[in-house]
XYZ file of N, CA and C in Angstrom:
714
model
N 68.847 101.737 89.186
C 69.628 101.119 89.210
C 71.136 101.152 89.501
N 72.427 100.526 90.262
C 73.756 101.025 90.513
C 73.768 99.855 89.395
N 75.779 100.874 89.186
C 76.445 100.811 87.973
C 77.131 99.285 88.383
N 76.850 98.357 87.281
C 77.825 96.938 88.328
C 79.081 96.903 87.184
N 80.646 96.757 87.102
C 81.175 96.635 86.040
C 81.983 95.076 86.708
N 80.686 94.761 85.989
C 81.520 92.651 86.222
C 82.414 92.905 84.675
N 83.597 92.557 84.095
C 84.103 91.658 83.234
C 83.109 90.729 82.488
N 82.805 91.568 80.747
C 82.453 90.910 80.469
C 83.683 89.607 79.649
N 85.005 89.489 79.864
C 85.777 88.777 78.959
C 87.003 88.868 79.956
N 87.671 87.607 79.796
C 89.583 87.405 80.447
C 89.955 88.728 80.307
N 89.133 88.770 79.164
C 90.900 89.873 78.558
C 90.455 91.455 78.711
N 89.190 91.631 79.847
C 88.963 92.871 80.035
C 89.893 93.177 80.889
N 89.840 94.834 80.662
C 91.279 95.910 80.988
C 90.939 96.165 82.732
N 89.554 95.685 83.148
C 89.469 95.558 84.553
C 89.222 94.418 84.861
N 89.803 93.182 84.868
C 89.618 91.803 85.191
C 90.518 91.488 85.820
N 90.416 91.078 87.854
C 91.657 90.651 87.962
C 91.369 89.303 87.988
N 93.411 89.121 87.199
C 93.355 87.681 87.597
C 94.239 87.095 88.445
N 94.587 87.701 89.640
C 95.233 86.796 90.155
C 94.317 87.402 91.506
N 94.097 86.113 92.655
C 93.631 85.854 93.843
C 91.878 86.655 93.800
N 90.927 85.881 92.233
C 90.000 86.023 92.230
C 88.939 86.689 93.419
N 88.991 86.411 94.877
C 87.961 85.780 95.258
C 88.253 86.723 96.043
N 88.971 88.239 95.682
C 89.190 88.819 96.794
C 88.693 90.208 95.701
N 88.471 89.943 94.410
C 88.201 91.236 93.815
C 86.363 91.091 93.748
N 85.819 93.035 93.970
C 84.610 93.071 93.800
C 84.654 93.608 92.844
N 83.135 94.067 92.051
C 82.861 95.122 90.470
C 81.487 95.742 90.949
N 80.935 95.756 91.808
C 79.660 96.154 92.258
C 79.478 97.909 92.657
N 79.469 98.493 92.279
C 79.108 100.107 92.277
C 79.501 100.792 93.277
N 78.101 100.062 95.060
C 78.482 100.454 96.001
C 80.058 100.151 96.787
N 80.549 99.058 96.413
C 82.166 98.468 97.144
C 82.736 99.564 96.451
N 82.260 100.048 95.365
C 83.528 100.523 94.441
C 83.781 101.678 95.182
N 82.525 102.783 95.082
C 82.112 103.730 95.620
C 82.487 104.215 97.225
N 81.901 103.078 97.362
C 82.103 103.184 99.139
C 84.122 103.304 99.687
N 85.054 102.397 98.830
C 86.536 102.693 99.062
C 86.496 104.056 98.372
N 86.358 104.722 97.272
C 86.314 105.839 96.636
C 85.694 107.126 97.629
N 85.087 106.987 98.247
C 84.894 108.095 99.642
C 84.992 108.329 100.873
N 86.060 106.993 101.130
C 86.226 107.020 101.869
C 88.101 106.694 102.093
N 88.184 107.658 101.219
C 89.914 107.989 101.042
C 90.502 109.639 100.930
N 91.225 109.324 100.416
C 91.940 110.955 100.958
C 92.647 111.547 99.710
N 93.747 109.963 98.607
C 94.436 110.703 97.503
C 94.484 109.154 96.622
N 94.703 109.844 95.701
C 94.008 108.805 94.661
C 95.354 108.853 93.276
N 96.440 108.513 92.916
C 97.358 107.803 91.955
C 95.992 108.473 89.900
N 97.038 109.929 89.359
C 96.276 109.478 88.416
C 97.378 109.020 87.440
N 97.100 107.829 86.544
C 97.595 107.579 85.681
C 97.121 108.001 84.059
N 98.407 108.949 83.369
C 97.497 109.060 81.927
C 99.106 108.930 80.966
N 98.899 109.461 79.650
C 100.396 109.812 79.227
C 100.190 111.150 78.449
N 101.564 111.843 78.228
C 101.050 113.246 77.598
C 100.805 112.714 75.727
N 100.330 113.650 75.627
C 100.152 114.016 74.569
C 101.516 114.605 73.933
N 101.267 114.271 72.549
C 102.897 114.325 71.118
C 103.152 115.774 71.707
N 104.458 115.673 71.409
C 105.340 117.243 71.139
C 105.345 117.945 72.568
N 104.393 117.618 73.516
C 103.382 118.297 75.601
C 105.396 118.109 76.371
N 105.662 117.048 75.707
C 107.367 117.520 76.100
C 108.469 116.508 75.778
N 109.681 116.745 75.622
C 110.907 115.718 75.415
C 110.498 114.498 74.725
N 110.205 113.981 75.814
C 109.861 112.774 76.314
C 108.958 112.130 76.399
N 107.299 112.422 75.705
C 106.320 112.063 75.694
C 105.453 111.484 76.291
N 106.796 109.701 76.251
C 105.793 108.409 75.826
C 106.131 108.141 76.946
N 106.369 108.161 77.956
C 107.093 108.184 79.797
C 104.889 108.053 79.911
N 104.993 107.171 80.498
C 103.089 107.133 81.619
C 103.623 108.299 82.172
N 102.778 108.984 82.889
C 103.163 109.908 84.352
C 102.218 109.053 84.669
N 102.239 109.354 86.446
C 101.161 108.553 87.652
C 101.224 109.806 88.486
N 100.330 110.274 88.991
C 100.650 111.524 89.645
C 99.504 112.355 90.814
N 100.117 111.918 92.278
C 99.208 111.457 93.240
C 98.581 113.096 93.496
N 97.375 112.959 93.931
C 95.512 114.176 93.367
C 94.661 113.719 94.396
N 94.419 114.867 95.272
C 93.612 114.766 95.986
C 91.941 114.841 94.888
N 91.004 114.493 95.161
C 89.843 114.284 94.513
C 87.899 114.475 94.842
N 86.953 114.222 94.198
C 86.132 114.484 94.687
C 84.727 113.291 93.641
N 84.206 112.606 94.291
C 83.401 112.090 93.772
C 82.000 112.221 93.747
N 81.138 112.374 92.531
C 80.115 112.119 92.424
C 79.474 111.821 91.405
N 77.830 110.122 92.130
C 77.173 109.505 91.788
C 78.392 108.696 90.712
N 78.922 108.599 88.946
C 80.035 107.758 88.321
C 80.859 108.912 87.977
N 81.027 109.763 88.839
C 82.438 110.932 87.891
C 83.711 110.763 88.951
N 84.131 110.207 88.484
C 85.369 111.233 89.477
C 86.176 112.488 89.254
N 85.963 113.888 89.809
C 86.326 115.018 89.552
C 87.528 115.424 90.331
N 88.678 116.121 89.566
C 89.914 115.999 90.155
C 90.156 117.527 89.002
N 91.041 118.150 89.881
C 91.255 119.716 89.668
C 92.349 119.827 89.611
N 93.196 121.485 89.617
C 95.550 121.950 89.393
C 94.534 123.056 88.794
N 95.521 123.741 88.549
C 96.148 124.874 87.592
C 95.685 124.445 86.228
N 95.944 125.569 85.776
C 94.995 125.778 84.502
C 96.672 125.313 83.048
N 97.537 125.477 83.473
C 98.620 125.563 82.597
C 99.334 124.241 82.979
N 98.964 123.470 84.402
C 99.450 122.026 84.614
C 99.692 121.717 83.699
N 100.420 120.113 83.196
C 100.839 118.851 82.503
C 99.931 118.510 82.481
N 99.224 118.359 83.349
C 98.100 117.242 83.989
C 97.096 117.215 82.940
N 96.583 118.883 83.970
C 94.891 119.063 82.999
C 95.103 119.478 81.098
N 96.344 120.344 81.100
C 95.964 119.989 79.879
C 96.486 119.077 79.072
N 96.901 118.620 79.259
C 96.503 116.812 78.495
C 95.569 115.970 78.599
N 94.962 116.362 80.014
C 94.115 115.074 79.732
C 92.360 116.507 79.962
N 92.325 117.817 79.749
C 91.567 118.699 78.832
C 91.700 118.334 77.747
N 92.351 117.882 76.915
C 92.531 117.833 75.066
C 90.994 117.244 74.810
N 90.562 117.270 73.824
C 89.415 117.345 72.523
C 89.254 115.790 72.392
N 89.869 115.161 72.429
C 89.481 113.325 72.483
C 90.102 113.179 73.133
N 89.842 113.332 74.391
C 89.137 112.701 75.439
C 89.987 111.495 76.190
N 91.358 111.542 76.790
C 92.643 110.977 76.607
C 91.791 109.670 77.951
N 92.836 108.691 77.696
C 92.367 107.405 78.717
C 93.151 107.745 79.493
N 92.408 107.679 80.889
C 92.979 107.909 82.753
C 92.818 106.441 83.105
N 93.600 105.827 83.865
C 93.371 105.114 85.134
C 93.798 106.340 86.274
N 92.997 105.576 86.753
C 92.829 106.227 88.774
C 92.628 105.068 89.852
N 93.706 105.058 90.517
C 93.651 104.501 91.639
C 93.480 104.676 92.958
N 93.112 104.192 93.794
C 92.498 104.450 95.346
C 93.142 103.412 96.532
N 93.835 102.946 97.338
C 94.310 102.465 98.099
C 94.038 103.054 99.874
N 93.864 101.674 100.682
C 94.001 102.096 102.007
C 94.618 100.665 102.874
N 95.452 100.778 103.293
C 95.424 99.644 104.161
C 95.110 99.743 105.560
N 94.713 98.613 105.462
C 94.660 98.034 106.684
C 95.182 97.242 108.133
N 96.050 96.823 107.200
C 96.821 95.574 108.429
C 97.863 94.997 107.883
N 99.456 94.940 108.517
C 100.100 94.196 108.091
C 100.189 93.227 108.719
N 100.168 92.139 107.791
C 100.163 90.682 108.328
C 102.151 90.324 108.278
N 102.336 89.982 109.275
C 103.688 89.774 109.406
C 103.585 87.551 109.564
N 104.041 87.047 108.321
C 104.421 85.534 108.798
C 105.255 85.322 109.079
N 105.488 83.996 109.331
C 107.161 83.022 109.443
C 107.775 83.157 108.669
N 107.046 82.935 107.579
C 108.206 83.148 106.577
C 107.782 84.612 105.412
N 108.950 84.967 104.942
C 108.731 86.470 104.505
C 107.766 86.626 102.774
N 107.493 85.301 102.934
C 107.014 85.083 101.269
C 105.297 84.626 101.131
N 104.742 84.827 102.661
C 103.651 85.033 103.794
C 103.416 86.423 103.996
N 103.952 87.232 104.213
C 103.769 88.768 105.070
C 102.642 89.128 103.778
N 101.969 90.062 104.039
C 101.152 90.492 103.555
C 100.757 91.675 104.108
N 99.438 92.680 103.175
C 99.309 93.636 103.586
C 97.236 93.539 103.919
N 96.619 93.763 105.092
C 95.052 93.502 104.918
C 94.993 95.095 103.951
N 93.408 95.133 102.411
C 93.650 96.834 102.153
C 91.885 96.134 101.725
N 92.080 97.899 100.742
C 91.423 98.259 100.438
C 91.657 98.489 99.094
N 91.185 98.352 97.976
C 91.681 99.381 96.694
C 91.156 98.788 95.670
N 90.998 100.262 94.817
C 89.864 100.089 93.296
C 90.647 100.544 92.438
N 90.829 100.141 91.371
C 91.153 100.720 90.124
C 90.020 101.174 88.940
N 90.234 102.432 88.467
C 89.011 102.815 87.431
C 89.468 102.860 86.752
N 88.633 102.720 85.671
C 89.655 103.291 83.999
C 88.275 104.558 83.786
N 89.174 105.231 83.057
C 87.444 106.044 82.011
C 87.900 106.871 81.243
N 87.802 108.506 81.034
C 88.195 109.370 80.240
C 88.364 110.222 80.381
N 89.060 110.910 80.706
C 89.075 112.954 80.772
C 88.270 113.533 80.248
N 86.960 114.652 80.913
C 87.138 116.044 79.853
C 87.012 116.550 80.608
N 87.277 118.188 79.931
C 87.448 118.939 80.472
C 85.685 119.778 80.675
N 85.589 119.680 82.202
C 84.456 120.707 83.110
C 83.995 122.193 82.542
N 83.700 122.398 81.542
C 83.120 123.396 80.811
C 82.281 124.460 81.858
N 80.646 123.554 82.176
C 79.817 124.399 83.193
C 80.281 124.727 83.830
N 79.626 126.077 84.271
C 79.842 126.845 86.104
C 79.131 126.007 86.969
N 77.947 124.787 86.545
C 77.344 124.717 87.475
C 78.223 123.540 87.802
N 78.489 122.576 86.807
C 79.180 121.693 87.246
C 80.536 121.490 87.785
N 81.230 122.786 87.458
C 82.723 123.347 88.064
C 81.693 123.183 89.106
N 81.498 124.393 89.882
C 81.147 124.493 91.323
C 80.502 122.711 92.091
N 79.814 122.235 91.028
C 79.515 120.864 92.135
C 81.292 120.312 92.502
N 81.771 119.945 91.490
C 82.939 119.262 91.556
C 84.049 120.058 92.314
N 84.100 120.724 92.485
C 84.685 121.790 93.223
C 84.356 121.402 94.400
N 83.159 121.546 95.254
C 82.552 121.073 96.219
C 83.011 120.159 96.850
N 82.549 118.772 96.129
C 83.150 117.769 96.608
C 84.508 117.154 96.528
N 85.633 117.935 95.734
C 87.095 117.686 95.932
C 87.076 118.389 98.044
N 86.745 119.830 97.526
C 86.603 120.583 98.784
C 86.576 119.390 100.494
N 85.023 119.373 99.901
C 84.522 118.290 100.966
C 84.882 117.284 101.693
N 85.711 116.618 100.122
C 86.319 114.597 100.200
C 87.470 114.226 101.700
N 88.273 115.357 101.662
C 89.291 115.249 103.203
C 88.803 115.052 104.281
N 87.109 115.903 104.533
C 86.665 116.376 105.911
C 85.167 115.250 105.910
N 85.619 113.963 105.717
C 84.478 112.913 105.711
C 82.537 113.498 104.757
N 83.479 114.458 104.032
C 82.237 115.101 103.465
C 81.380 116.144 104.587
N 82.133 116.382 105.138
C 81.572 118.209 105.911
C 81.682 119.296 104.693
N 80.815 120.020 105.484
C 80.348 120.765 104.104
C 81.590 121.899 104.725
N 82.642 121.717 103.901
C 83.940 122.504 103.777
C 83.716 124.057 103.528
N 82.909 123.180 101.917
C 83.077 124.456 100.981
C 81.963 125.722 100.977
N 80.818 125.742 102.374
C 79.913 126.741 102.380
C 80.384 127.226 103.419
N 81.390 126.541 103.873
C 81.800 127.058 105.470
C 83.477 127.670 104.740
N 83.497 128.303 104.399
C 84.697 128.700 103.825
C 84.584 129.431 102.744
N 85.576 130.643 102.389
C 85.483 131.771 101.233
C 85.401 131.404 100.198
N 84.445 132.254 99.580
C 83.556 132.109 98.596
C 84.870 132.123 96.990
N 85.051 131.024 96.162
C 85.801 131.279 95.373
C 85.805 132.855 94.575
N 87.390 133.598 93.868
C 87.041 134.503 93.496
C 87.519 134.224 91.926
N 87.270 135.159 91.075
C 87.362 135.347 89.663
C 88.659 134.626 89.155
N 89.815 135.043 90.310
C 90.970 134.826 90.236
C 90.980 133.099 89.879
N 90.582 132.293 91.905
C 91.109 131.007 91.584
C 89.659 130.443 90.846
N 88.526 130.706 90.321
C 87.998 129.729 89.338
C 88.786 130.204 88.083
N 89.555 131.242 87.281
C 89.933 131.356 86.125
C 91.320 130.043 86.298
N 92.109 130.399 87.231
C 93.609 129.905 87.113
C 92.902 128.305 87.884
N 92.220 127.697 87.459
C 91.857 126.175 87.773
C 90.524 125.716 86.841
N 91.112 124.232 86.113
C 90.854 123.786 85.929
C 90.048 122.260 86.727
N 88.918 121.633 85.407
C 88.427 120.807 85.853
C 88.427 118.747 85.474
N 88.749 118.403 85.762
C 88.765 117.458 84.726
C 87.471 116.170 85.129
N 86.175 115.990 84.694
C 85.273 114.582 84.968
C 86.072 113.480 83.983
N 85.928 112.493 84.643
C 86.745 111.109 84.438
C 85.675 110.153 85.145
N 84.705 110.153 84.059
C 82.840 108.605 84.136
C 83.802 107.878 84.201
N 83.250 107.118 85.079
C 84.148 105.682 84.921
C 83.041 104.214 84.348
N 84.401 104.468 83.259
C 83.630 103.156 82.209
C 84.039 101.176 83.052
N 85.591 101.630 83.479
C 85.159 100.378 84.010
C 86.162 100.318 85.055
N 86.097 99.190 85.885
C 86.488 99.333 87.244
C 86.769 98.554 88.115
N 87.819 97.953 89.121
C 87.353 96.541 90.165
C 88.307 97.573 91.479
N 87.504 96.690 92.376
C 87.638 96.616 93.788
C 88.950 95.041 93.940
N 89.949 95.668 94.898
C 89.818 94.383 95.332
C 90.437 94.824 96.926
N 90.538 92.976 98.164
C 90.727 93.441 99.457
C 90.660 92.137 100.039
N 91.784 92.756 101.080
C 91.755 91.222 101.626
C 91.808 91.758 103.365
N 91.046 90.698 103.786
C 90.307 90.540 105.367
C 92.356 89.389 105.737
N 91.513 89.472 106.881
C 91.656 88.264 107.920
C 93.543 88.154 108.767
N 94.056 87.012 108.514
C 94.958 86.829 109.390
C 96.527 85.742 108.249
N 97.051 85.789 109.246
C 98.231 85.120 108.258
C 97.863 83.992 107.454
N 98.594 83.562 106.777
C 98.220 82.210 105.804
C 99.906 81.396 105.702
N 100.508 81.288 106.954
C 102.192 80.444 107.350
C 101.509 78.708 106.094
N 102.307 78.287 106.023
C 102.372 76.853 106.033
C 101.901 76.117 106.749
N 100.908 75.245 106.303
C 100.722 74.470 107.556
C 101.955 73.433 107.931
N 103.215 73.515 107.073
C 104.620 72.418 108.135
C 105.279 73.526 109.138
N 104.785 74.976 108.942
C 105.985 75.460 109.585
C 104.806 75.888 110.834
N 104.048 76.114 110.728
C 102.453 76.367 111.777
C 102.784 75.357 112.538
N 103.119 74.464 112.458
C 103.215 73.166 113.142
C 104.670 72.470 113.495
N 105.635 73.180 113.360
C 107.316 73.053 113.647
C 107.625 73.364 114.775
N 107.766 73.051 115.870
C 108.079 73.874 117.067
C 108.434 74.882 117.431
N 109.910 74.788 116.307
C 110.886 75.235 116.394
C 110.718 76.393 115.612
N 110.645 75.942 115.063
C 110.076 77.798 114.457
C 109.116 78.777 115.436
N 107.847 78.180 115.701
C 107.279 78.852 116.054
C 107.761 79.698 117.786
N 109.011 78.922 117.870
C 109.157 79.371 118.784
C 109.990 81.073 118.592
N 110.388 80.311 116.800
C 111.855 81.711 116.419
C 111.302 82.467 115.791
N 110.179 82.511 115.528
C 109.812 83.640 114.340
C 108.244 83.767 115.118
N 108.441 85.647 114.647
C 106.979 85.691 115.679
C 105.953 85.863 114.432
N 104.834 85.433 114.223
C 103.798 86.233 113.134
C 102.101 86.562 113.687
N 101.444 87.476 112.772
C 100.746 88.006 113.348
C 99.955 88.955 113.093
N 99.617 90.073 113.248
C 98.403 90.910 112.411
C 98.906 92.424 113.304
N 99.405 92.879 112.513
C 99.747 94.768 113.483
C 98.417 95.165 112.506
N 97.203 95.690 113.476
C 96.685 97.265 112.120
C 97.097 98.254 112.003
N 96.398 98.947 111.567
C 97.414 100.466 110.666
C 95.563 101.159 110.516
N 95.702 102.247 111.004
C 94.814 102.995 111.316
C 95.244 104.386 111.003
N 94.369 105.537 110.183
C 94.241 107.273 110.126
C 93.759 107.323 111.091
N 94.962 107.513 112.250
C 94.288 108.813 113.366
C 94.574 110.846 113.190
N 93.586 111.092 113.436
C 93.282 112.665 113.287
C 93.716 113.332 114.378
N 94.666 113.799 114.328
C 95.073 114.908 115.590
C 93.653 115.998 116.141
N 94.278 116.779 116.987
C 93.423 117.913 117.893
C 93.632 119.263 116.245
N 93.128 120.138 115.818
C 93.808 121.381 114.948
C 94.158 121.904 116.121
N 95.436 122.602 114.852
C 95.986 123.706 115.549
C 96.148 125.315 114.413
N 95.508 125.960 115.461
C 95.541 127.132 114.916
C 96.190 128.213 113.707
N 96.143 128.821 113.100
C 97.254 130.338 112.805
C 97.007 130.637 113.226
N 98.556 131.910 112.925
C 98.716 132.900 113.837
C 97.477 133.753 114.415
N 96.428 134.349 112.637
C 95.945 135.148 112.708
C 94.877 134.510 112.914
N 94.666 133.439 113.396
C 93.214 132.600 113.918
C 92.326 133.049 114.965
N 90.761 133.505 114.762
C 90.201 134.504 116.459
C 89.266 132.789 116.643
N 88.692 132.056 115.610
C 87.680 130.822 115.485
C 87.853 129.902 116.582
N 87.337 129.070 117.030
C 87.243 127.441 117.547
C 86.843 127.005 116.495
N 87.556 125.738 116.144
C 88.161 125.345 115.628
C 86.527 124.174 115.394
N 85.284 124.353 114.425
C 84.653 123.730 114.076
C 84.647 122.181 114.172
N 83.526 121.928 114.122
C 83.161 120.969 115.474
C 83.605 119.312 114.433
N 82.851 119.584 113.129
C 83.823 118.457 111.807
C 85.214 118.072 111.865
N 85.378 119.522 112.605
C 87.452 119.079 112.324
C 88.449 118.727 113.579
N 87.056 118.397 114.679
C 87.560 118.050 115.744
C 87.837 116.193 115.630
N 88.859 115.803 116.871
C 89.219 114.421 116.050
C 88.017 113.313 116.485
N 87.339 114.051 117.396
C 85.622 112.865 117.317
C 85.298 112.826 116.380
N 85.120 114.061 115.062
C 84.120 114.073 113.830
C 84.951 112.795 113.320
N 86.277 113.076 112.888
C 87.267 113.540 111.728
C 87.428 111.855 112.640
N 87.439 111.241 113.285
C 88.150 109.875 113.784
C 86.735 108.122 114.140
N 85.829 109.318 113.233
C 84.570 108.903 113.522
C 84.565 107.493 112.278
N 84.057 106.078 112.587
C 84.171 105.083 111.893
C 83.312 105.333 111.306
N 83.467 105.067 109.598
C 81.783 105.769 108.268
C 81.092 104.133 108.772
């Protein structure tokens, strides 16, 4: 059975308080948004003594991958985030992923908006120590940007230096929420019915879409680009 992250209290950390009708808490929706995007922002705090001012929160952009209810992150072994999240006390982590689908342009700037999909995930960092789990995690991270095409097995296998210089962090999803907006403009009724305003100010929706171009090979490349990198594959709607 798929996980459900519906809050059991209005004070729960993943409870959406504003515009609750836009919120979803089911794993299918949350996993879909995670799987169809490229960049996560990872929030954490440094352990005491790690910096001159270690009480500042950090939010760092990261690529990521998902397997079941675990989000995987990777980085250089001595990187600040890797060291912070690999500590034995299972530090708390907040991960966000968002996708903008349209700009919503109203006559009043206070009704401007965006159509979007977003996820906020809460969990704890765990250093991946198993070689098998590390390999699976790195494969998921590698394949994520290519619509999950098998780039991992279509690349030079990692060597010992690659693997020894890289830490992988697992964050099991403990709590999560998704929030989405679709639709058109929500101008005030009085504004919509005012002929002078309608004549003076534009209102409408500007669609936003990521479009992948034709691959540009390196100067030493001697191969045709694989089919999964071509625009017809990369721009295919999920």
